[in-house]
Amino acid sequence: MREWQDIYTQLRQVVKELGLPINSEPAEYREIHTALLTGLLSHIGMKDADKQEFTGARNARFSIFPGSGLFKKPPKWTMVAELVETSRLWGVLPPALSRSGWSR
């Protein structure tokens, strides 16, 4: 959480220095996810139809962390905020993605 607060503060400072206007309304989830995708391409995964795993960049295989609300009913596509390796590779904080919303 601290990292997100630091990023937010840094982005506000850069926007202010550039003289750009700060949005008066919060962004929609879709807009945020689209912006994050540009820097987190290795965190995108497509669900394997036969397993509870996702295949990501460079054929990395990860599962949605069991504490997630999407663990029992995973979406076809996801982009996780973090990949954590313990006994296996886990995707943490996964939103469900609609491929039509980001595959441009």
PDB file of C-alpha atoms in Angstrom:
ATOM      1  CA  MET A   1       0.000   0.000   0.000  1.00  0.00           C
ATOM      2  CA  ARG A   2       2.880   2.322   0.790  1.00  0.00           C
ATOM      3  CA  GLU A   3       4.239   1.897  -2.756  1.00  0.00           C
ATOM      4  CA  TRP A   4       0.902   3.011  -4.243  1.00  0.00           C
ATOM      5  CA  GLN A   5       0.861   6.088  -2.021  1.00  0.00           C
ATOM      6  CA  ASP A   6       4.414   6.950  -3.083  1.00  0.00           C
ATOM      7  CA  ILE A   7       3.543   6.542  -6.772  1.00  0.00           C
ATOM      8  CA  TYR A   8       0.439   8.699  -6.347  1.00  0.00           C
ATOM      9  CA  THR A   9       2.449  11.454  -4.652  1.00  0.00           C
ATOM     10  CA  GLN A  10       5.190  11.323  -7.289  1.00  0.00           C
ATOM     11  CA  LEU A  11       2.712  11.424 -10.174  1.00  0.00           C
ATOM     12  CA  ARG A  12       0.864  14.409  -8.699  1.00  0.00           C
ATOM     13  CA  GLN A  13       4.175  16.234  -8.312  1.00  0.00           C
ATOM     14  CA  VAL A  14       5.220  15.536 -11.928  1.00  0.00           C
ATOM     15  CA  VAL A  15       1.808  16.571 -13.275  1.00  0.00           C
ATOM     16  CA  LYS A  16       1.983  19.808 -11.287  1.00  0.00           C
ATOM     17  CA  GLU A  17       5.541  20.553 -12.504  1.00  0.00           C
ATOM     18  CA  LEU A  18       4.441  20.005 -16.118  1.00  0.00           C
ATOM     19  CA  GLY A  19       1.520  22.376 -15.649  1.00  0.00           C
ATOM     20  CA  LEU A  20      -1.036  19.707 -16.551  1.00  0.00           C
ATOM     21  CA  PRO A  21      -4.507  19.775 -15.011  1.00  0.00           C
ATOM     22  CA  ILE A  22      -5.338  17.197 -12.352  1.00  0.00           C
ATOM     23  CA  ASN A  23      -8.583  15.318 -12.957  1.00  0.00           C
ATOM     24  CA  SER A  24     -11.453  16.625 -10.880  1.00  0.00           C
ATOM     25  CA  GLU A  25     -13.142  13.203 -10.981  1.00  0.00           C
ATOM     26  CA  PRO A  26     -11.567   9.830 -10.220  1.00  0.00           C
ATOM     27  CA  ALA A  27     -10.716   7.569 -13.152  1.00  0.00           C
ATOM     28  CA  GLU A  28     -12.832   4.518 -13.908  1.00  0.00           C
ATOM     29  CA  TYR A  29     -11.359   1.062 -13.243  1.00  0.00           C
ATOM     30  CA  ARG A  30     -11.090   0.393 -16.971  1.00  0.00           C
ATOM     31  CA  GLU A  31      -8.955   3.517 -17.474  1.00  0.00           C
ATOM     32  CA  ILE A  32      -6.700   2.608 -14.560  1.00  0.00           C
ATOM     33  CA  HIS A  33      -6.272  -0.975 -15.760  1.00  0.00           C
ATOM     34  CA  THR A  34      -5.457   0.208 -19.286  1.00  0.00           C
ATOM     35  CA  ALA A  35      -2.782   2.566 -17.931  1.00  0.00           C
ATOM     36  CA  LEU A  36      -1.284  -0.147 -15.714  1.00  0.00           C
ATOM     37  CA  LEU A  37      -1.154  -2.660 -18.560  1.00  0.00           C
ATOM     38  CA  THR A  38       1.549  -0.674 -20.328  1.00  0.00           C
ATOM     39  CA  GLY A  39       3.966  -1.305 -17.466  1.00  0.00           C
ATOM     40  CA  LEU A  40       2.782  -4.717 -16.332  1.00  0.00           C
ATOM     41  CA  LEU A  41       2.683  -6.758 -19.545  1.00  0.00           C
ATOM     42  CA  SER A  42       4.362  -9.682 -17.782  1.00  0.00           C
ATOM     43  CA  HIS A  43       1.479  -9.728 -15.280  1.00  0.00           C
ATOM     44  CA  ILE A  44      -1.219 -10.514 -17.855  1.00  0.00           C
ATOM     45  CA  GLY A  45      -2.447 -14.095 -18.002  1.00  0.00           C
ATOM     46  CA  MET A  46      -4.926 -16.174 -19.964  1.00  0.00           C
ATOM     47  CA  LYS A  47      -6.652 -18.977 -18.071  1.00  0.00           C
ATOM     48  CA  ASP A  48      -5.712 -22.520 -18.977  1.00  0.00           C
ATOM     49  CA  ALA A  49      -9.000 -24.306 -19.670  1.00  0.00           C
ATOM     50  CA  ASP A  50      -7.798 -27.538 -18.040  1.00  0.00           C
ATOM     51  CA  LYS A  51      -6.145 -26.148 -14.905  1.00  0.00           C
ATOM     52  CA  GLN A  52      -6.560 -23.448 -12.276  1.00  0.00           C
ATOM     53  CA  GLU A  53      -3.558 -21.661 -13.791  1.00  0.00           C
ATOM     54  CA  PHE A  54      -2.893 -18.756 -16.101  1.00  0.00           C
ATOM     55  CA  THR A  55      -0.275 -18.572 -18.820  1.00  0.00           C
ATOM     56  CA  GLY A  56       1.527 -15.257 -18.993  1.00  0.00           C
ATOM     57  CA  ALA A  57       4.460 -13.705 -20.814  1.00  0.00           C
ATOM     58  CA  ARG A  58       7.316 -16.059 -21.702  1.00  0.00           C
ATOM     59  CA  ASN A  59       4.993 -18.981 -20.810  1.00  0.00           C
ATOM     60  CA  ALA A  60       5.146 -18.152 -17.101  1.00  0.00           C
ATOM     61  CA  ARG A  61       2.422 -20.045 -15.254  1.00  0.00           C
ATOM     62  CA  PHE A  62       0.748 -18.555 -12.212  1.00  0.00           C
ATOM     63  CA  SER A  63      -2.359 -19.115 -10.119  1.00  0.00           C
ATOM     64  CA  ILE A  64      -4.623 -16.573  -8.492  1.00  0.00           C
ATOM     65  CA  PHE A  65      -3.816 -16.255  -4.802  1.00  0.00           C
ATOM     66  CA  PRO A  66      -6.300 -18.265  -2.655  1.00  0.00           C
ATOM     67  CA  GLY A  67      -7.262 -15.186  -0.616  1.00  0.00           C
ATOM     68  CA  SER A  68      -8.632 -13.467  -3.719  1.00  0.00           C
ATOM     69  CA  GLY A  69     -12.342 -13.249  -4.427  1.00  0.00           C
ATOM     70  CA  LEU A  70     -11.601 -14.556  -7.945  1.00  0.00           C
ATOM     71  CA  PHE A  71      -9.801 -17.691  -6.729  1.00  0.00           C
ATOM     72  CA  LYS A  72     -12.852 -19.977  -6.926  1.00  0.00           C
ATOM     73  CA  LYS A  73     -14.199 -18.494 -10.152  1.00  0.00           C
ATOM     74  CA  PRO A  74     -11.247 -17.191 -12.167  1.00  0.00           C
ATOM     75  CA  PRO A  75     -11.862 -15.055 -15.263  1.00  0.00           C
ATOM     76  CA  LYS A  76     -10.595 -15.968 -18.729  1.00  0.00           C
ATOM     77  CA  TRP A  77      -8.089 -13.074 -18.632  1.00  0.00           C
ATOM     78  CA  THR A  78      -6.468 -11.249 -15.728  1.00  0.00           C
ATOM     79  CA  MET A  79      -3.706  -8.809 -14.918  1.00  0.00           C
ATOM     80  CA  VAL A  80      -2.302  -9.212 -11.436  1.00  0.00           C
ATOM     81  CA  ALA A  81      -0.744  -6.382  -9.450  1.00  0.00           C
ATOM     82  CA  GLU A  82       2.064  -8.588  -8.181  1.00  0.00           C
ATOM     83  CA  LEU A  83       3.589 -12.013  -8.813  1.00  0.00           C
ATOM     84  CA  VAL A  84       4.797 -13.709  -5.627  1.00  0.00           C
ATOM     85  CA  GLU A  85       6.767 -16.946  -5.666  1.00  0.00           C
ATOM     86  CA  THR A  86       6.443 -19.243  -2.653  1.00  0.00           C
ATOM     87  CA  SER A  87       5.607 -22.918  -3.158  1.00  0.00           C
ATOM     88  CA  ARG A  88       4.378 -21.786  -6.604  1.00  0.00           C
ATOM     89  CA  LEU A  89       3.910 -18.548  -8.520  1.00  0.00           C
ATOM     90  CA  TRP A  90       0.875 -16.626  -7.248  1.00  0.00           C
ATOM     91  CA  GLY A  91      -0.854 -13.661  -8.845  1.00  0.00           C
ATOM     92  CA  VAL A  92      -1.993 -11.175  -6.210  1.00  0.00           C
ATOM     93  CA  LEU A  93      -4.819  -8.589  -6.528  1.00  0.00           C
ATOM     94  CA  PRO A  94      -6.255  -9.770  -9.832  1.00  0.00           C
ATOM     95  CA  PRO A  95      -8.994  -7.863 -11.623  1.00  0.00           C
ATOM     96  CA  ALA A  96     -11.020  -9.661 -14.253  1.00  0.00           C
ATOM     97  CA  LEU A  97     -10.274  -8.224 -17.682  1.00  0.00           C
ATOM     98  CA  SER A  98     -12.425  -7.979 -20.736  1.00  0.00           C
ATOM     99  CA  ARG A  99     -10.146  -8.584 -23.683  1.00  0.00           C
ATOM    100  CA  SER A 100     -12.087  -6.135 -25.828  1.00  0.00           C
ATOM    101  CA  GLY A 101     -11.292  -3.377 -23.346  1.00  0.00           C
ATOM    102  CA  TRP A 102      -7.515  -3.500 -23.640  1.00  0.00           C
ATOM    103  CA  SER A 103      -6.348  -5.495 -26.659  1.00  0.00           C
ATOM    104  CA  ARG A 104      -5.703  -2.618 -29.057  1.00  0.00           C
TER     105      ARG A 104
END
